[in-house]
mmCIF file of C-alpha atoms in Angstrom:
data_model
loop_
_atom_site.group_PDB
_atom_site.id
_atom_site.type_symbol
_atom_site.label_atom_id
_atom_site.label_comp_id
_atom_site.label_asym_id
_atom_site.label_seq_id
_atom_site.Cartn_x
_atom_site.Cartn_y
_atom_site.Cartn_z
ATOM 1 C CA SER T 465 2.319 -0.396 7.028
ATOM 2 C CA PHE T 466 5.276 1.539 5.651
ATOM 3 C CA ALA T 467 3.379 4.561 6.167
ATOM 4 C CA ARG T 468 2.806 4.660 9.508
ATOM 5 C CA TYR T 469 6.178 3.514 11.172
ATOM 6 C CA LEU T 470 7.780 6.542 8.850
ATOM 7 C CA SER T 471 5.570 9.125 9.808
ATOM 8 C CA GLN T 472 5.679 8.490 13.319
ATOM 9 C CA ASN T 473 9.593 8.758 13.749
ATOM 10 C CA ASN T 474 9.066 11.945 12.125
ATOM 11 C CA GLN T 475 10.370 10.899 8.343
ATOM 12 C CA GLY T 476 8.328 12.248 5.117
ATOM 13 C CA VAL T 477 6.127 9.759 3.318
ATOM 14 C CA LEU T 478 4.359 10.697 -0.003
ATOM 15 C CA TYR T 479 1.160 8.526 -1.054
ATOM 16 C CA GLU T 480 -0.138 7.896 -3.843
ATOM 17 C CA SER T 481 -3.608 7.275 -3.847
ATOM 18 C CA LEU T 482 -4.242 6.170 -7.434
ATOM 19 C CA ASP T 483 -6.291 3.527 -6.888
ATOM 20 C CA MET T 484 -8.624 4.663 -3.140
ATOM 21 C CA SER T 485 -10.432 6.991 -2.959
ATOM 22 C CA GLU T 486 -9.828 9.630 -0.327
ATOM 23 C CA ASN T 487 -13.408 8.422 1.806
ATOM 24 C CA LEU T 488 -12.185 4.363 1.385
ATOM 25 C CA LEU T 489 -8.434 4.714 2.339
ATOM 26 C CA TYR T 490 -9.475 6.768 5.639
ATOM 27 C CA ALA T 491 -11.759 4.928 6.463
ATOM 28 C CA ARG T 492 -10.086 1.564 6.085
ATOM 29 C CA LEU T 493 -7.553 2.963 8.783
ATOM 30 C CA LEU T 494 -9.455 4.303 11.117
ATOM 31 C CA GLN T 495 -10.830 0.456 11.194
ATOM 32 C CA LYS T 496 -6.732 -0.073 12.763
ATOM 33 C CA HIS T 497 -8.114 1.806 15.907
ATOM 34 C CA CYS T 498 -11.802 1.048 16.361
ATOM 35 C CA LYS T 499 -13.137 -1.820 14.775
ATOM 36 C CA TYR T 500 -16.202 -0.898 13.662
ATOM 37 C CA ASP T 501 -17.638 -2.434 10.231
ATOM 38 C CA PHE T 502 -16.205 -0.305 7.560
ATOM 39 C CA ARG T 503 -19.961 0.363 6.093
ATOM 40 C CA GLN T 504 -20.720 1.450 10.234
ATOM 41 C CA ILE T 505 -17.880 4.050 9.783
ATOM 42 C CA LEU T 506 -19.088 5.366 6.363
ATOM 43 C CA ASN T 507 -22.951 5.352 7.745
ATOM 44 C CA MET T 508 -21.782 7.347 11.175
ATOM 45 C CA LEU T 509 -19.676 9.842 9.459
ATOM 46 C CA TYR T 510 -22.970 10.279 6.991
ATOM 47 C CA GLU T 511 -25.023 10.824 9.342
ATOM 48 C CA LYS T 512 -23.262 12.297 11.558
ATOM 49 C CA GLN T 513 -23.569 10.183 14.478
ATOM 50 C CA VAL T 514 -19.877 9.362 15.534
ATOM 51 C CA THR T 515 -19.165 7.726 18.709
ATOM 52 C CA PRO T 516 -16.199 8.142 21.435
ATOM 53 C CA GLN T 517 -14.646 5.146 19.716
ATOM 54 C CA LEU T 518 -13.989 6.562 16.161
ATOM 55 C CA LEU T 519 -13.344 10.473 16.932
ATOM 56 C CA ASP T 520 -10.139 9.016 19.179
ATOM 57 C CA ALA T 521 -9.878 6.700 15.980
ATOM 58 C CA PHE T 522 -9.536 9.900 13.831
ATOM 59 C CA GLU T 523 -7.196 11.611 16.937
ATOM 60 C CA LYS T 524 -4.918 8.241 16.866
ATOM 61 C CA THR T 525 -5.025 8.080 13.293
ATOM 62 C CA ASN T 526 -3.885 12.439 12.470
ATOM 63 C CA ASP T 527 -1.157 11.600 14.845
ATOM 64 C CA GLU T 528 -0.115 8.695 12.753
ATOM 65 C CA PHE T 529 -0.104 10.212 9.421
ATOM 66 C CA LYS T 530 0.495 13.548 10.175
ATOM 67 C CA ASN T 531 3.886 13.672 7.905
ATOM 68 C CA VAL T 532 2.274 11.762 5.462
ATOM 69 C CA ALA T 533 1.019 13.792 2.031
ATOM 70 C CA PHE T 534 -1.482 12.564 0.328
ATOM 71 C CA ASN T 535 -2.364 11.956 -3.538
ATOM 72 C CA PHE T 536 -5.939 11.644 -4.666
ATOM 73 C CA LYS T 537 -5.863 12.516 -7.657
ATOM 74 C CA SER T 538 -6.919 9.996 -11.040
ATOM 75 C CA GLY T 539 -5.444 10.273 -14.145
ATOM 76 C CA THR T 540 -1.728 11.102 -12.785
ATOM 77 C CA ASN T 541 1.069 10.722 -14.512
ATOM 78 C CA VAL T 542 4.904 10.137 -13.544
ATOM 79 C CA GLU T 543 5.600 13.977 -14.592
ATOM 80 C CA ASP T 544 2.042 14.410 -12.074
ATOM 81 C CA ILE T 545 4.215 12.760 -9.730
ATOM 82 C CA GLU T 546 7.484 13.827 -10.246
ATOM 83 C CA SER T 547 6.505 17.587 -9.148
ATOM 84 C CA ASP T 548 4.093 16.258 -5.728
ATOM 85 C CA ILE T 549 7.673 14.825 -5.078
ATOM 86 C CA LEU T 550 9.776 18.438 -5.362
ATOM 87 C CA THR T 551 6.377 20.286 -4.078
ATOM 88 C CA GLN T 552 7.232 18.011 -0.736
ATOM 89 C CA LYS T 553 10.082 18.670 -1.092
ATOM 90 C CA GLU T 554 10.005 21.810 -0.945
ATOM 91 C CA LYS T 555 7.912 21.627 2.552
ATOM 92 C CA ILE T 556 10.018 18.815 4.439
ATOM 93 C CA GLY T 557 13.060 19.235 2.457
ATOM 94 C CA ASP T 558 14.976 15.611 3.125
ATOM 95 C CA LYS T 559 12.946 14.584 5.642
ATOM 96 C CA LEU T 560 10.838 13.127 2.177
ATOM 97 C CA LYS T 561 11.896 9.449 2.610
ATOM 98 C CA LEU T 562 9.286 7.033 0.751
ATOM 99 C CA VAL T 563 6.929 7.839 -2.205
ATOM 100 C CA ILE T 564 4.516 4.961 -2.406
ATOM 101 C CA VAL T 565 2.503 4.274 -5.536
ATOM 102 C CA ASP T 566 -0.414 2.021 -5.181
ATOM 103 C CA TYR T 567 -0.870 0.986 -7.453
ATOM 104 C CA LEU T 568 1.337 1.151 -10.779
ATOM 105 C CA GLU T 569 -1.338 0.138 -13.690
ATOM 106 C CA LYS T 570 -3.148 3.531 -12.370
ATOM 107 C CA VAL T 571 -0.345 5.471 -13.491
ATOM 108 C CA ARG T 572 -1.281 6.962 -16.840
ATOM 109 C CA GLY T 573 1.788 6.407 -19.652
ATOM 110 C CA PRO T 574 2.095 7.079 -23.166
ATOM 111 C CA TYR T 575 1.354 3.616 -24.817
ATOM 112 C CA SER T 576 -2.297 1.892 -25.211
ATOM 113 C CA ASP T 577 -0.934 -1.416 -24.441
ATOM 114 C CA ALA T 578 -0.631 -1.967 -20.761
ATOM 115 C CA THR T 579 2.033 -4.073 -21.073
ATOM 116 C CA ALA T 580 4.726 -1.909 -22.325
ATOM 117 C CA ASN T 581 2.997 1.554 -20.265
ATOM 118 C CA SER T 582 3.760 -0.239 -16.575
ATOM 119 C CA ALA T 583 7.502 -1.409 -18.028
ATOM 120 C CA TYR T 584 7.843 2.464 -19.731
ATOM 121 C CA VAL T 585 6.111 4.074 -15.837
ATOM 122 C CA ALA T 586 7.960 1.168 -14.353
ATOM 123 C CA SER T 587 11.229 2.517 -15.695
ATOM 124 C CA ARG T 588 10.315 6.531 -15.463
ATOM 125 C CA LEU T 589 9.687 5.928 -11.208
ATOM 126 C CA THR T 590 13.377 3.802 -11.211
ATOM 127 C CA ASP T 591 14.482 7.418 -12.510
ATOM 128 C CA LEU T 592 12.580 9.063 -9.872
ATOM 129 C CA ALA T 593 14.085 7.616 -6.944
ATOM 130 C CA ARG T 594 17.091 7.561 -8.264
ATOM 131 C CA GLU T 595 17.140 11.526 -9.194
ATOM 132 C CA HIS T 596 15.028 12.627 -5.768
ATOM 133 C CA ASN T 597 16.651 10.420 -3.566
ATOM 134 C CA VAL T 598 14.016 8.338 -1.894
ATOM 135 C CA CYS T 599 13.031 4.820 -1.343
ATOM 136 C CA LEU T 600 9.632 4.474 -3.869
ATOM 137 C CA LEU T 601 7.663 2.044 -3.414
ATOM 138 C CA MET T 602 5.144 0.219 -6.273
ATOM 139 C CA LEU T 603 2.180 -1.859 -5.757
ATOM 140 C CA LEU T 604 1.854 -4.511 -8.819
ATOM 141 C CA GLN T 605 -1.140 -6.920 -9.049
ATOM 142 C CA PRO T 606 -0.230 -10.899 -9.855
ATOM 143 C CA GLN T 607 -0.949 -12.215 -13.200
ATOM 144 C CA LYS T 608 -3.984 -13.876 -13.366
ATOM 145 C CA SER T 609 -2.427 -17.254 -13.766
ATOM 146 C CA ALA T 610 -0.838 -16.904 -10.112
ATOM 147 C CA GLY T 611 -4.417 -17.923 -8.864
ATOM 148 C CA ASP T 612 -6.550 -16.253 -6.060
ATOM 149 C CA PRO T 613 -5.177 -14.663 -3.015
ATOM 150 C CA SER T 614 -4.698 -18.142 -0.787
ATOM 151 C CA GLN T 615 -2.380 -19.139 -3.507
ATOM 152 C CA PRO T 616 1.419 -18.671 -2.521
ATOM 153 C CA LEU T 617 3.525 -15.852 -4.393
ATOM 154 C CA LEU T 618 6.866 -17.352 -4.829
ATOM 155 C CA SER T 619 8.901 -16.106 -7.841
ATOM 156 C CA MET T 620 8.794 -12.986 -9.031
ATOM 157 C CA ARG T 621 7.841 -14.434 -12.809
ATOM 158 C CA LYS T 622 4.052 -14.362 -11.139
ATOM 159 C CA VAL T 623 4.090 -10.373 -11.661
ATOM 160 C CA LYS T 624 2.147 -9.165 -14.116
ATOM 161 C CA GLY T 625 4.366 -8.333 -17.172
ATOM 162 C CA ALA T 626 6.718 -9.825 -14.932
ATOM 163 C CA SER T 627 9.636 -9.624 -17.988
ATOM 164 C CA VAL T 628 9.662 -5.930 -18.704
ATOM 165 C CA ILE T 629 9.366 -4.465 -15.111
ATOM 166 C CA GLU T 630 11.235 -7.026 -12.601
ATOM 167 C CA GLN T 631 14.379 -5.570 -13.981
ATOM 168 C CA ASP T 632 13.741 -2.060 -13.200
ATOM 169 C CA LEU T 633 12.935 -3.065 -9.416
ATOM 170 C CA ARG T 634 15.896 -3.853 -6.862
ATOM 171 C CA LEU T 635 13.520 -5.585 -4.233
ATOM 172 C CA ILE T 636 10.016 -7.513 -4.527
ATOM 173 C CA LEU T 637 8.447 -8.373 -2.078
ATOM 174 C CA THR T 638 4.960 -10.771 -2.429
ATOM 175 C CA LEU T 639 2.136 -11.495 0.000
ATOM 176 C CA TRP T 640 -0.930 -14.409 0.272
ATOM 177 C CA ARG T 641 -3.284 -15.239 2.715
ATOM 178 C CA PRO T 642 -3.389 -18.801 3.058
ATOM 179 C CA GLY T 643 -6.503 -19.871 4.759
ATOM 180 C CA PHE T 644 -8.784 -17.082 1.780
ATOM 181 C CA ASN T 645 -11.828 -18.565 1.498
ATOM 182 C CA PRO T 646 -14.936 -16.866 0.395
ATOM 183 C CA GLN T 647 -17.140 -19.541 1.708
ATOM 184 C CA ASN T 648 -15.696 -19.731 5.067
ATOM 185 C CA MET T 649 -13.785 -17.100 6.528
ATOM 186 C CA GLU T 650 -13.015 -18.088 9.167
ATOM 187 C CA ASN T 651 -9.108 -19.272 8.197
ATOM 188 C CA ASP T 652 -8.622 -16.340 6.951
ATOM 189 C CA LYS T 653 -5.837 -14.938 9.439
ATOM 190 C CA PHE T 654 -3.130 -15.495 8.034
ATOM 191 C CA VAL T 655 -0.480 -14.342 5.415
ATOM 192 C CA SER T 656 2.663 -15.471 4.082
ATOM 193 C CA VAL T 657 5.183 -12.798 2.605
ATOM 194 C CA ALA T 658 7.814 -13.346 0.445
ATOM 195 C CA VAL T 659 11.167 -11.333 -0.618
ATOM 196 C CA VAL T 660 11.232 -13.067 -4.229
ATOM 197 C CA LYS T 661 14.547 -10.420 -5.521
ATOM 198 C CA ASN T 662 16.798 -8.756 -3.824
ATOM 199 C CA ASN T 663 19.963 -7.041 -5.347
ATOM 200 C CA MET T 664 20.838 -6.131 -1.597
ATOM 201 C CA GLY T 665 20.158 -9.350 0.360
ATOM 202 C CA GLY T 666 18.918 -12.783 0.440
ATOM 203 C CA LEU T 667 15.863 -14.297 -0.331
ATOM 204 C CA CYS T 668 13.156 -15.200 2.425
ATOM 205 C CA GLN T 669 9.872 -16.467 3.603
ATOM 206 C CA MET T 670 8.078 -14.829 6.382
ATOM 207 C CA ASP T 671 4.422 -15.852 8.189
ATOM 208 C CA PHE T 672 2.004 -14.055 10.552
ATOM 209 C CA LYS T 673 -1.111 -13.573 12.299
ATOM 210 C CA TRP T 674 -3.393 -11.076 9.951
ATOM 211 C CA SER T 675 -6.570 -9.173 11.333
ATOM 212 C CA GLY T 676 -8.042 -8.245 7.596
ATOM 213 C CA VAL T 677 -9.964 -5.799 10.249
ATOM 214 C CA SER T 678 -7.020 -3.278 10.758
ATOM 215 C CA GLY T 679 -4.809 -4.558 8.255
ATOM 216 C CA SER T 680 -2.637 -5.434 11.059
ATOM 217 C CA PHE T 681 0.320 -7.749 11.704
ATOM 218 C CA SER T 682 1.901 -9.861 14.455
ATOM 219 C CA ASP T 683 3.621 -12.749 15.176
ATOM 220 C CA LEU T 684 2.567 -16.675 15.461
ATOM 221 C CA SER T 685 2.021 -18.243 18.257
ATOM 222 C CA LEU T 686 3.813 -21.700 18.088
ATOM 223 C CA ASP T 687 0.631 -23.333 18.195
ATOM 224 C CA GLU T 688 -0.212 -20.818 14.437
#
């Protein structure tokens, strides 16, 4: 959503997709416009039987993300990310506003210990944001003790490796789905977002209606 919004406003975004492959991520983006099941999209592409609806979704998605550069390279390290930033800067200059790293633990570092490695990478990415004057958005996992996706995340201490990572982050947003239940997905249509650290303002919690298929957030009605 952040990448889409900036791209549509003619701002550049670099998306380091280290967790999802190109086909998987693109299928997820297409779902916003065609509402097909994930497997339906992949089967249509595989069998070369693309419907007009899916073609229309392709056109809309390409237009929405025309200012987003994607990197799907596995085994990426901080130096690779900096190289990608410099490459995009050469192409579009100061239009590059946002760098997304999906996600922190997928970035390679010099340490074998996962926590030490994540702390090192978070610190170095903070340096890159400052040196290249970009907003750097890192996706992070919560600790296993935080529970399943329905459990509220109201503390920055729930960030995996919190004490050594949180100090490098200016803003921390947490996200959970109150209706999540694998045995009854009927109520899995809401999402809550909390600001649990903010060096530039206050803390808050926001609640939204959520569509898992399209990945869309919308305002709640009074009944909801």
